Backbone as a ProteinNet text record, in pm:
[ID]
protein_1_A
[PRIMARY]
MSAPLIRTENLHKRFGDHTVLKGLSLDFEAGTTTVILGGSGSGKSVFMKHLIGLLRPDRGRVIVEGEELSRLNRADLNRIRRSFGMVFQMAALFDSMTVFENVAFPVREGGRHAESQIRSRVMERLEALDVAHAAHKYPAELSGGMRKRVGLARAVVLDPKIVLYDEPTTGLDPLTTRSVDEMILAAKAAFGVTGVVISHDIGSALRVADRLAFLHDGVIVEQGPPDAFRRSEHPEVRRFLDAWSNQLEGKRP
[TERTIARY]
2296.3	2148.4	2070.9	1968.3	1895.8	1807.5	1774.6	1692.3	1547.1	1468.2	1330.5	1251.4	1144.6	1057.8	988.6	946.3	889.1	963.8	998.1	1061.1	990.1	947.4	880.5	974.6	1007.1	1100.1	1038.9	1024.7	996.4	872.2	763	645.4	571.9	530.1	447.5	323.7	211.4	88.9	-10.2	-54.6	-146.7	-268.1	-385	-511.1	-564.4	-549	-593	-512.5	-587	-516.2	-486.6	-520	-501.2	-383.9	-284.1	-162	-182.6	-171.6	-197	-66.8	25.5	155.7	264.1	351.9	444.7	587	622.9	757.6	762.4	664.4	654.4	759.5	830	924.1	899.6	895.7	872.2	912.3	984.9	1022.1	942.2	926.5	852.5	939.4	971.5	1066.4	982.5	1043.7	976.2	943.4	822	783.8	734.2	720.1	678.5	536.4	472.4	345	364.2	338.9	353.3	209.1	177.1	46.2	70.2	-2.4	4.9	-114.1	-89.7	-191.2	-206.1	-314.8	-343	-488.1	-523.2	-664.6	-729.5	-863	-941.1	-888.8	-875.5	-827.8	-677.7	-601	-454.3	-381.4	-448.4	-377	-339.7	-390.7	-353.5	-391.1	-514.1	-565.5	-491.1	-460.1	-382.4	-244	-185.5	-56.5	-62.9	-167.8	-178.3	-199.7	-268.7	-287.7	-152.9	-61	67.9	149	124.7	205.1	177.2	60.2	22.3	8.2	54	53.9	-79.4	-175.7	-308.7	-298.6	-204.7	-173.7	-17.4	22	160.3	198.8	309.2	348.9	382.8	353.2	399.3	550.4	606.5	746	772.8	896.4	932.1	918.9	949.5	958.4	889.1	823.3	782.7	859.2	934.2	1017.6	970.9	926.3	880.1	978.4	1041.1	1140.8	1241.6	1287.5	1390.5	1340.4	1211.4	1162.2	1074.7	1111.8	1037.2	913.1	800	672.2	647	688.6	656	728.9	832.7	904.9	853.3	756.9	702.8	601.4	594.1	480.5	364.7	252.9	129.9	147.4	214.4	227.7	318.6	429.5	513.1	450.2	369.5	300.5	197	126.2	37.9	105	230.4	310.8	343.9	385.3	417.8	295.5	176	56.7	16.3	65	33.4	102.8	200.4	267.4	182	74.3	-13	-146.6	-196.7	-331.1	-399.6	-524.7	-597.6	-717	-722.2	-841	-912.3	-1031.3	-1105.8	-1176.1	-1213.1	-1273.1	-1401.1	-1483.1	-1609.3	-1609.9	-1482.9	-1456.9	-1482.3	-1590.4	-1613.2	-1629.7	-1709.5	-1735.4	-1855.5	-1861.5	-1972.4	-2091.6	-2200.8	-2313	-2374.1	-2371.9	-2432.7	-2343.6	-2219.9	-2129.1	-2108	-2088.3	-2054.7	-1917.1	-1885	-1750.6	-1641.1	-1661.4	-1568.4	-1549.8	-1665.6	-1667.8	-1592.6	-1615.3	-1552.5	-1400.5	-1353.5	-1206.2	-1147	-1223.2	-1173.5	-1180.5	-1248.9	-1270.3	-1143.9	-1043	-924.9	-838.5	-847.9	-774.3	-838.2	-966.7	-1037.6	-1018.4	-1011.9	-991.4	-859.4	-757.7	-628	-630.5	-725.3	-743.3	-631.3	-548.6	-426.9	-429.1	-541.1	-541.9	-659.5	-635.7	-740.7	-829.6	-954	-1051.6	-1003.7	-935.9	-887.6	-779.2	-694.1	-597	-658.2	-759.7	-834.7	-892.5	-964.9	-1027.9	-922	-811.8	-706.1	-650.1	-625.7	-568.1	-667.9	-794.3	-895.1	-916.1	-930.4	-960.4	-841.9	-721.5	-604.3	-605.6	-644.6	-652.2	-763.2	-883.8	-992.3	-962.9	-891	-858.7	-757.9	-660.4	-557.5	-623	-731.5	-795.7	-929.1	-943.3	-1047.2	-1190.2	-1210	-1338.1	-1381.7	-1306.2	-1337.9	-1477.2	-1524.6	-1660.5	-1772.1	-1734.7	-1834.3	-1818.4	-1748	-1719	-1848.8	-1953.4	-2078.9	-2175.7	-2141.7	-2231.1	-2213.3	-2314.6	-2308.4	-2268.2	-2213.7	-2165.8	-2272.2	-2399.2	-2506.9	-2527.2	-2475.2	-2489.7	-2371.9	-2273.4	-2156.5	-2154.7	-2079.1	-2053.7	-1959.6	-1948.2	-1850.7	-1710.3	-1669.8	-1532.8	-1511.7	-1608	-1592.6	-1582.2	-1659.4	-1645.3	-1503.8	-1444.9	-1308.7	-1210.4	-1232.7	-1140.7	-1149.4	-1275.6	-1299.1	-1229	-1246.6	-1177.3	-1024.1	-970.5	-827.6	-788.6	-869.2	-847	-837.6	-928.1	-928.4	-806.7	-763.9	-647.3	-514.9	-508.4	-383.3	-386.9	-498.4	-512.4	-415	-359.2	-262.4	-121.6	-107.9	29	99.3	37.1	103.6	213.8	306.8	416.6	369.7	273.3	232.6	79.1	23	-119.2	-144.8	-229.4	-277.5	-408.3	-422.6	-542.6	-598	-716	-776.2	-875.4	-832.3	-912.4	-985	-915.9	-979.6	-1074	-1064	-1150.4	-1254.5	-1267.2	-1365.1	-1511.2	-1578.7	-1719.6	-1745.6	-1638.7	-1653.8	-1659	-1731.8	-1736.8	-1608.1	-1579	-1449.4	-1413.3	-1512.2	-1481.2	-1443.8	-1515.8	-1483.8	-1357.5	-1329.5	-1197	-1085.8	-1100.3	-997.3	-983.1	-1093.1	-1081.6	-1014.4	-1035.3	-967.1	-816.2	-780.2	-642	-571.9	-640.7	-587.3	-569.8	-663.9	-660.7	-533.6	-502	-385.1	-254.2	-253.4	-140.5	-124.2	-241.4	-240.1	-193	-228.9	-182.8	-33.4	24.6	166.4	232.6	181.7	243.9	226.4	109.5	72	130.6	131.4	166.8	291.7	348.2	471.2	457.4	335.4	311.3	370.5	402.5	432.4	305	266.8	138.9	153.7	71.1	56.2	-86.5	-103.7	-236.2	-252.6	-363.4	-397.3	-513.9	-501	-594.9	-596.2	-699.6	-699.7	-724.7	-726.7	-758.8	-622.8	-593.4	-459.7	-451.3	-556.9	-556.1	-525.4	-594.3	-570.1	-425.6	-380.8	-251.3	-141.4	-151.2	-54.3	-46.9	-163.6	-168.3	-96.6	-118	-74.9	61.9	103.4	215	351.1	442.2	582.5	642.6	577.6	618.5	496.9	489.7	384.9	446.9	368.1	411.8	290.2	318	210.5	218.9	106.3	101.7	25	98.3	35.6	89.1	-3.9	34.5	125.2	93.1	159.6	292.8	338.4	465.4	449.9	547.8	555.7	629.8	563.5	626.9	680.8	636.5	687	685.5	778.8	771.1	854.6	818.7	892.5	808.6	871.8	797.3	692.1	593.7	481.8	531.1	630.3	669.8	731.4	809.6	871.7	763.9	675.6	566.7	486.3	457.8	379.8	453.6	577.1	656.2	686.7	635	659.8	621.7	702.7	677.6	632	612.6	561.4	423.6	392.9	265.1	142.2	149.3	26.6	11.5	119.2	111.7	63.5	121.9	79.1	-72.6	-118	-270.1	-350.3	-306.7	-378.9	-379.9	-260.2	-250.4	-333.1	-328.5	-406.9	-548.2	-594.7	-741.7	-782.2	-698.7	-732.2	-732.2	-636.8	-629.9	-753.9	-791.2	-904.4	-1036.4	-1040.4	-1158.8	-1169.6	-1053.6	-1045.7	-1088.4	-1041.6	-1072.2	-1225.6	-1285.2	-1429.6	-1512.9	-1459.3	-1537	-1527.7	-1428.9	-1407.4	-1517.2	-1569.2	-1669.8	-1608.3
-1624.7	-1656.7	-1524.6	-1521.9	-1400.7	-1369.4	-1241.7	-1186.3	-1237.5	-1255.1	-1296.3	-1186.5	-1229	-1130.3	-1038.6	-1100.8	-1022.8	-1063.8	-970.9	-992.1	-910.5	-984.2	-908.7	-931.6	-830.8	-831.1	-779.5	-863	-815	-725.8	-767.4	-684	-686.3	-565.7	-546.4	-465.2	-508.3	-431.8	-436.7	-324	-320.3	-234.4	-286	-207.6	-179.1	-54.3	-26	-111.3	-183.6	-271.2	-407.5	-435.5	-570.3	-574	-649.8	-665	-788.4	-770.3	-876.2	-938.7	-860.9	-913.2	-869.9	-967.1	-944.5	-973.3	-938.2	-959.7	-1067.1	-1057.9	-1160.1	-1135.1	-1238	-1233.8	-1354.1	-1322.6	-1432.5	-1380.8	-1472.5	-1439.3	-1518.6	-1459.9	-1523.8	-1531.7	-1647.3	-1666.9	-1663	-1601.1	-1589.4	-1721.1	-1737.5	-1854.6	-1965.4	-1943.3	-2046.3	-2007.5	-2105.4	-2082.1	-2107.4	-2009.3	-2016	-2008.9	-2103.3	-2102	-2064.9	-1959.3	-1915.8	-1976.6	-2064.5	-2126.4	-2066.6	-2087.2	-2035.9	-2034.1	-2037.5	-2037.2	-1907.6	-1908.7	-1782.9	-1678.9	-1556.7	-1447.7	-1448.7	-1529.7	-1538.8	-1424.1	-1344.5	-1232.7	-1255.9	-1360.2	-1389.9	-1274.1	-1225.1	-1120	-985.8	-960.2	-840.2	-847.1	-957	-983.7	-961.2	-1017.8	-1003.2	-851.6	-777.3	-638.9	-561.4	-606.3	-542.5	-566.8	-682.9	-715.5	-620.4	-567.4	-470.5	-328.7	-300.3	-165.7	-108.2	-190.8	-143.4	-111.8	-175.9	-143.2	-124.8	-36.7	-14.1	-67.5	-138.2	-188.1	-77.9	-101.1	-11.4	-16.4	-138.4	-155	-261.5	-268.1	-361.3	-316.2	-399.9	-365.6	-465	-418.5	-499.2	-457	-542.8	-509.7	-590.1	-526.1	-593.7	-553.6	-654.2	-629.3	-523.9	-528.1	-433.9	-299.8	-279.1	-150.9	-161	-77.2	-84	-2.4	-71.8	-5.1	117.8	118.6	228.5	358.4	351.5	461.9	520.4	456.2	497.4	597.5	695.5	787.2	713.6	776.4	712.7	660.8	739	700.8	575.1	567.6	452.6	332.9	354.2	244.5	182.1	266.2	217.8	140.7	187.5	114.4	-20.8	-35.5	-166.9	-256.2	-196.6	-275.9	-339.2	-280.7	-340.2	-471.5	-502.4	-628.3	-740.6	-703.5	-794	-821.7	-940.8	-975.8	-1034.4	-1026.9	-1069.9	-1153	-1268.7	-1355.9	-1355.8	-1300.3	-1279	-1406.1	-1412.5	-1530.6	-1568.9	-1476.4	-1505.5	-1463.9	-1458	-1422.3	-1279.5	-1215.7	-1072	-1031	-1111.2	-1077.1	-984.2	-905.9	-816	-899.6	-898	-980	-939.3	-808.9	-759.8	-771.3	-828.2	-845.4	-994.8	-1027.1	-1165.7	-1198.9	-1322	-1368.2	-1287.2	-1275.1	-1204.3	-1057.1	-993.4	-850.6	-837.6	-933.9	-933.8	-934	-1023.5	-1040.6	-926.3	-868.4	-757.8	-625.3	-619.3	-494.8	-424.6	-489.6	-415.7	-372.4	-444.4	-404.5	-282.2	-279.9	-159.7	-39.4	-59.3	53.5	121.1	44.5	99.2	190	155.9	242.7	243.5	138.4	145	36.1	-38.5	-154.2	-142.4	-183.2	-193.4	-304.5	-308	-408.4	-545.8	-552.9	-678.7	-737	-651.4	-692.7	-739	-673.4	-706.3	-848.2	-869	-997.8	-1109.4	-1091.8	-1193.5	-1222.4	-1117	-1134.7	-1208.4	-1165.5	-1221.6	-1370.3	-1400.5	-1540.8	-1631.8	-1574.8	-1657	-1702.5	-1607.4	-1640.8	-1736.5	-1719.5	-1804.7	-1949.2	-1954	-2088.9	-2159	-2083.8	-2151.7	-2198.9	-2143.8	-2181.4	-2266.1	-2304.2	-2396	-2343.2	-2214.4	-2155.9	-2069.3	-2090.3	-2018.5	-2041.9	-2158.4	-2200.6	-2121.8	-2055.8	-1980.2	-1828.9	-1793.5	-1645.3	-1557.4	-1615.7	-1540.5	-1551.6	-1628.2	-1654.1	-1537.3	-1539.2	-1448.1	-1519.5	-1452.2	-1525.6	-1611.9	-1569.6	-1652.8	-1786.5	-1800.1	-1928.9	-2023.1	-1976.8	-2054	-2130.4	-2241	-2310.4	-2232.5	-2269.7	-2203.5	-2209.3	-2328.6	-2346.7	-2266.1	-2256.5	-2177.8	-2029.6	-1984.3	-1840.2	-1814.8	-1906.6	-1882.9	-1878.7	-1966.1	-1956.9	-1830.6	-1777.4	-1647.9	-1536.3	-1545.8	-1450.8	-1451.2	-1567.9	-1580.6	-1528.6	-1560.6	-1504.5	-1353.4	-1290.6	-1147.2	-1098.8	-1176.3	-1134.9	-1143.8	-1227.6	-1244.9	-1181.2	-1116.5	-1060.2	-944.7	-878.7	-775.4	-823.8	-955.7	-1016.6	-974.3	-992.5	-961.5	-1062.2	-1023.4	-1119.5	-1201.1	-1149	-1210.4	-1218.1	-1329.6	-1341.8	-1383.3	-1297.9	-1324.8	-1401.3	-1504.2	-1582.1	-1570.5	-1516	-1495.3	-1612.3	-1708.1	-1824.5	-1884.4	-1933.2	-1966.9	-2085.5	-2172.2	-2291.8	-2283.2	-2170	-2158.7	-2186.6	-2272.2	-2297.9	-2385.4	-2440.1	-2518.8	-2671.5	-2746	-2890.7	-2953.7	-3077	-3139.1	-3139.9	-3165.1	-3167.3	-3033.5	-2930.9	-2792.4	-2743.3	-2783.6	-2751.9	-2806.9	-2933.4	-2993.3	-2913.9	-2867.1	-2790.5	-2657.8	-2591.7	-2470.9	-2496.7	-2602.3	-2638.3	-2655.5	-2723	-2743.3	-2605.9	-2517.2	-2379.9	-2307.3	-2317.6	-2250.3	-2309.7	-2439.5	-2501.8	-2466.5	-2453.9	-2419.8	-2274.1	-2186.1	-2046.8	-2039.1	-2114.6	-2115.2	-2171.4	-2276.9	-2344.3	-2252.8	-2195.2	-2125.5	-1980.5	-1918.2	-1782.1	-1747.3	-1849	-1832.1	-1737.7	-1724.9	-1631.7	-1686.7	-1591.6	-1625.1	-1615.9	-1729.6	-1736.8	-1721.4	-1641.3	-1626.2	-1659.5	-1766.6	-1815.2	-1801.2	-1746.3	-1751.6	-1845.1	-1936.5	-2040.5	-2106.9	-2179.3	-2267.1	-2409.3	-2435.7	-2565.2	-2642.7	-2732.1	-2799.5	-2893.1	-2964.1	-3051	-2981	-2868.8	-2787.8	-2731.2	-2684.9	-2630.5	-2730.7	-2852.9	-2948.6	-2989.4	-2972.9	-3003.8	-2892.4	-2763.5	-2656.6	-2588.4	-2607	-2526.2	-2587.5	-2497.3	-2533.2	-2518.7	-2426.3	-2404.6	-2360.8	-2403	-2362.9	-2286.4	-2188.1	-2114.7	-2104.2	-2131.1	-2137	-2013	-1931.1	-1806.4	-1833.1	-1804.9	-1822.6	-1714.2	-1655.4	-1553.1	-1446.7	-1405.8	-1291.2	-1315.9	-1440.6	-1472.9	-1605.6	-1625.4	-1758.3	-1851.7	-1956.7	-2055.2	-2173.6	-2197.7	-2306.9	-2278.2	-2320.5	-2305.4	-2410.3	-2447.9	-2548.4	-2613.2	-2700.8	-2774.4	-2864.7	-2914.4	-2994	-3110.2	-3193.5	-3309.4	-3276.3	-3172.4	-3131.1	-3068.5	-3002.9	-2939.5	-3048.1	-3151.8	-3264.3	-3322.1	-3310.1	-3370.5	-3276.7	-3153.1	-3053.5	-3103.4	-3065.3	-3099	-2973.9	-2858.7	-2745.3	-2775.9	-2751.1	-2792.1	-2737.5	-2608.7	-2554.4	-2607.9	-2630.4	-2693.2	-2838.2	-2906.6	-3046.2	-3056.5	-2961.3	-2962.5	-2937.2	-2846.6	-2817.6	-2937.6	-2997.7	-3118.6	-3237.3	-3257.5	-3363.5	-3350.7	-3225.4	-3200.7	-3223.6	-3191.7	-3223.3	-3367.3	-3443.4	-3589.2	-3658.1	-3609.8	-3669.8	-3638.1	-3520.9	-3494.2	-3583.7	-3609.9	-3703.1	-3844.9	-3888	-4022.9	-4029.7	-3923.6	-3917.4	-3931.9	-3883.3	-3884.4	-4020.2	-4100.8	-4228.2	-4325.2	-4408.8	-4503.7	-4622.4
-1464.7	-1459.2	-1480.3	-1560.2	-1593.6	-1470.4	-1459.8	-1353.2	-1376.1	-1267.8	-1284.5	-1357.1	-1426.3	-1488.1	-1383.1	-1271.5	-1166.1	-1033.2	-956.2	-829	-724.9	-613.4	-500.7	-377	-310.7	-201.1	-71.2	28.3	163.5	168.9	104	95.9	229	275.6	393.7	350.2	400	370.4	487.4	531.2	645	605.7	647.5	637	776.1	820.5	958.8	1054.3	1140.8	1240.7	1187.8	1063.7	1006.1	915.3	949.8	866.5	778.2	650.2	554.4	505.2	461.2	415.9	516.2	547.4	659.9	624.8	498.1	451.8	345.4	253.4	148.2	38.9	5.4	-112	-198.5	-331.6	-431.1	-569.5	-643.2	-774.8	-875	-1002.2	-1103.8	-1225.9	-1275.3	-1386.3	-1516.5	-1619.9	-1751.2	-1802.8	-1867.3	-1934	-1844.4	-1714.6	-1621.2	-1568.3	-1503.8	-1437.2	-1286.8	-1213.9	-1064.5	-1003.9	-918.8	-849.2	-705.6	-662.2	-518.6	-449	-359.6	-279.5	-143.1	-88.6	51.8	78.9	211	249.6	225.6	244.9	222.4	322.9	268.1	359	390.6	317.6	341.5	282.8	185.9	128.9	-17.1	-79.1	-219.2	-315.3	-303	-387.6	-362	-240.4	-205.3	-269.4	-260.5	-327.2	-478.5	-543.5	-685.3	-720.9	-648.6	-675.3	-666.7	-583	-576.1	-705.6	-769.7	-892.3	-1002	-1006.5	-1119.4	-1075.9	-949.4	-898.9	-856.2	-840.3	-788.7	-642.9	-576.3	-435.9	-427.8	-335.5	-316.8	-177.3	-165.9	-32.2	67.4	195.1	298.4	309.4	287.4	278.7	178.9	126.7	19.8	-115.2	-217.1	-356.7	-447.5	-556.4	-668.8	-789.1	-851.9	-962.7	-1083.3	-1187.2	-1313.4	-1422.6	-1481.1	-1589	-1548.9	-1426.8	-1386	-1335.4	-1340.7	-1295	-1167.6	-1071	-942.7	-955.8	-929.8	-960.4	-875	-750	-665.4	-700.1	-785	-832.6	-959.4	-1026.8	-1155.4	-1149.5	-1241.1	-1257.3	-1322.3	-1329.7	-1382.3	-1524.9	-1610	-1751.5	-1761.1	-1684.7	-1687.7	-1619.8	-1521.5	-1457	-1555.7	-1625	-1730.2	-1841.9	-1873.5	-1974.7	-1923.7	-1802.1	-1740.5	-1735.3	-1703.2	-1697.9	-1828.1	-1938.7	-2071.2	-2092.9	-2004	-2004.8	-1946.7	-1881	-1811.1	-1882.1	-1872.6	-1908.6	-1783.4	-1773	-1650.1	-1686.7	-1628.1	-1639.1	-1504.6	-1508.8	-1386.3	-1344.7	-1214.1	-1154.4	-1235.6	-1265.6	-1331.3	-1485.2	-1542.2	-1678.6	-1712.4	-1651.1	-1668.3	-1814.6	-1887.3	-2024.8	-2035.6	-2145.2	-2165.6	-2224.5	-2144.7	-2193.2	-2325.3	-2351.8	-2479.6	-2601.9	-2585	-2695.7	-2728.4	-2854.4	-2897.2	-2842.9	-2855	-2823	-2899.7	-3026.3	-3110.8	-3061.8	-3035.2	-2998.5	-2857.1	-2767.7	-2636.7	-2648.7	-2735.3	-2746.8	-2827.3	-2919.9	-3001.3	-2919.4	-2822.3	-2744.2	-2710.1	-2641.8	-2599.5	-2722.1	-2837.7	-2953.5	-3015.8	-3018.9	-3070.3	-2987.6	-2850.4	-2762.1	-2788.5	-2835.6	-2864.1	-2988.2	-3082.7	-3196.9	-3296.9	-3298.7	-3385.7	-3492.5	-3501.8	-3592.2	-3694	-3812.3	-3911.7	-3877.9	-3927.6	-3890.5	-3936.5	-4051.3	-4097.6	-4000.5	-3948.4	-3856.4	-3722.5	-3680.9	-3559.6	-3576.1	-3690	-3711.6	-3709.5	-3778.5	-3787.2	-3642.7	-3565	-3431.7	-3339.6	-3348.4	-3256	-3288.5	-3421	-3460.4	-3429.5	-3437.6	-3403.9	-3262.1	-3171.7	-3027	-3002.7	-3064.2	-3036.6	-3089.9	-3200	-3256	-3163.9	-3111.7	-3026.1	-2899.8	-2855.1	-2730.6	-2761.4	-2886.7	-2926.2	-2900.3	-2922.5	-2911.8	-3035.8	-3140.4	-3264.5	-3319.3	-3292.9	-3340.3	-3267.2	-3156	-3078.6	-3095	-3197	-3218.1	-3228.1	-3287.4	-3303.8	-3188.7	-3090	-2976.1	-2868.9	-2775.7	-2663.1	-2536.1	-2436	-2315.4	-2247.3	-2252.3	-2191.8	-2258.3	-2380.2	-2458.4	-2431.6	-2351.5	-2334.4	-2203.7	-2191.8	-2069.4	-1983.9	-1860	-1772.1	-1817.8	-1874.9	-1920.6	-2050.7	-2135	-2259.4	-2224.6	-2127.3	-2090.7	-2039.2	-1960.6	-1918.3	-2034.4	-2133.4	-2249.7	-2324.7	-2336.5	-2403.4	-2319.9	-2185.4	-2104.6	-2121.9	-2139.7	-2161.6	-2303.8	-2397.6	-2538.7	-2534.5	-2457.3	-2446.1	-2373.6	-2270.6	-2193	-2270.9	-2375.5	-2449.5	-2586.7	-2618.7	-2753.1	-2782	-2677.7	-2698.4	-2670.4	-2669	-2653.9	-2519.4	-2407.9	-2280.1	-2255.1	-2174.4	-2131.7	-2011.8	-1931.4	-1807.6	-1803.9	-1763	-1746.8	-1597	-1535.9	-1397.3	-1398.1	-1332	-1316.3	-1173.9	-1162.4	-1026.1	-1001.2	-914.8	-877.3	-995.5	-1096.4	-1224.5	-1216.7	-1109.7	-1106.4	-998.8	-929.6	-823.9	-874.9	-804.7	-836.7	-962.4	-1018.7	-1134.8	-1097.1	-1180.1	-1166.3	-1206.2	-1172.8	-1202.2	-1356.4	-1438.7	-1588.2	-1635.4	-1589.6	-1632.2	-1574.4	-1449.2	-1390.9	-1475	-1516.8	-1603.2	-1733.6	-1792.5	-1914.2	-1887.3	-1775.4	-1750.1	-1721.3	-1657.1	-1641.1	-1780.7	-1869.7	-2005.1	-2074.5	-2048.4	-2104.6	-2063	-1928.8	-1878.6	-1942.1	-1955.5	-2015.4	-2165.3	-2232.9	-2376.6	-2389.5	-2302.2	-2314.7	-2302.2	-2214.4	-2195.4	-2322.9	-2376.3	-2497.9	-2620.1	-2639.8	-2761.8	-2759.5	-2647.7	-2644.4	-2562.5	-2498.1	-2416.3	-2299.4	-2245.1	-2133.2	-2001.5	-1914.4	-1778.5	-1702.1	-1636.6	-1565.4	-1420.6	-1357.5	-1209.7	-1177.6	-1101.2	-1066.7	-912.4	-868.9	-727	-711.6	-612.1	-606.1	-464.3	-434.6	-316.3	-362.6	-489.4	-550.9	-574.8	-479.5	-492.5	-609.5	-644.1	-750.2	-885	-911.6	-1026.7	-1027	-907.3	-895.8	-935.4	-885.5	-911.6	-1060.5	-1129.7	-1272.1	-1359.2	-1318.7	-1414.9	-1375	-1248.7	-1202.6	-1240.7	-1271.2	-1273.8	-1128	-1054.8	-919.3	-834.8	-711.1	-625.3	-507	-458.1	-336.8	-247.2	-118.3	-20.4	66.6	71.6	142.5	276.8	387	520.2	611.4	687.7	788.5	724.7	599.8	538.9	474	474	403.3	327.7	234.8	164.2	252.2	296.1	392.6	321.6	195.4	116.8	-28.5	-107.5	-251.8	-314.7	-442	-512	-619.7	-698.7	-802.3	-733.2	-815.8	-757.3	-673.2	-730.1	-655.2	-520.2	-514.3	-385.1	-292.6	-350	-269.6	-195.7	-267.2	-210.1	-85.8	-83	28.6	136.8	130.1	230.1	367.6	462.4	607.4	683.6	616.4	692.4	743.2	868	926	848.4	805.4	745.5	601.6	531.9	399.4	410.4	513	538.8	567.7	644.6	681.9	563	464.8	350.4	257	241.1	149.9	207	340.7	400.8	383.3	403.9	386.8	244.7	148	4.5	-16.4	32.6	18.3	81.4	199.9	269.6	193.1	125.4	44.3	-72.6	-137.9	-249.5	-203.7	-90.1	-42.1	-19.7	38.3	61.2	-59.4	-172.4	-300.7	-371.9	-333.7	-401.2	-352.3	-445.9	-409.3	-325.8
[MASK]
+++++++++++++++++++++++++++++++++++++++++++++++++++++++++++++++++++++++++++++++++++++++++++++++++++++++++++++++++++++++++++++++++++++++++++++++++++++++++++++++++++++++++++++++++++++++++++++++++++++++++++++++++++++++++++++++++++++++++++++++++++++++++++++

């Protein structure tokens, strides 16, 4: 059996008197989408920052493609980070740039591609995510779901192996949420990326995940495929799932 693309082992992280991670371990297999669920303040964002070396654990290891991040110098860490793309919660597009210019930005920053190559690469990503028709538009002219798709096109334009999604459905209406879910699935199918999603949206998580992991009190207390996760008997997971089910029941006429 091949080694996971990312392995995290026994991560501990403390800020002053507040301990956030208390021995967290979780593997991420290549070509799969893992959703990390947990309540607000559970440490999901802190964990994600460890995956790309923005934070270093007080104890434990993060290993990406066989390389332990805490042992790398700045140049090697930057090299590893090029394996990652990031889709931010609010898309984080440049308002003064068109859709095309936003997606082309990281390619132009590298300075190694001719303009014809840049155009081909950018339009290929926009077409795969069904936003090529908006290439000439500005972010203010786009819906929330389209902005997310443009953010993803920018995240995958340099062919990363891993895409991190930071609360991708927060604040979105149900139709836009469904569109974002389809976007995550499309990225996996079109580009073969390994997806890591942090979220508190159980409905979305169950739709896009190959595997779910529940973060509580600094550790992963449950993990597994969606069907198994639904049957979890862990009290915190059960409470989370029941609250979601009750919310759905309340919305039904």
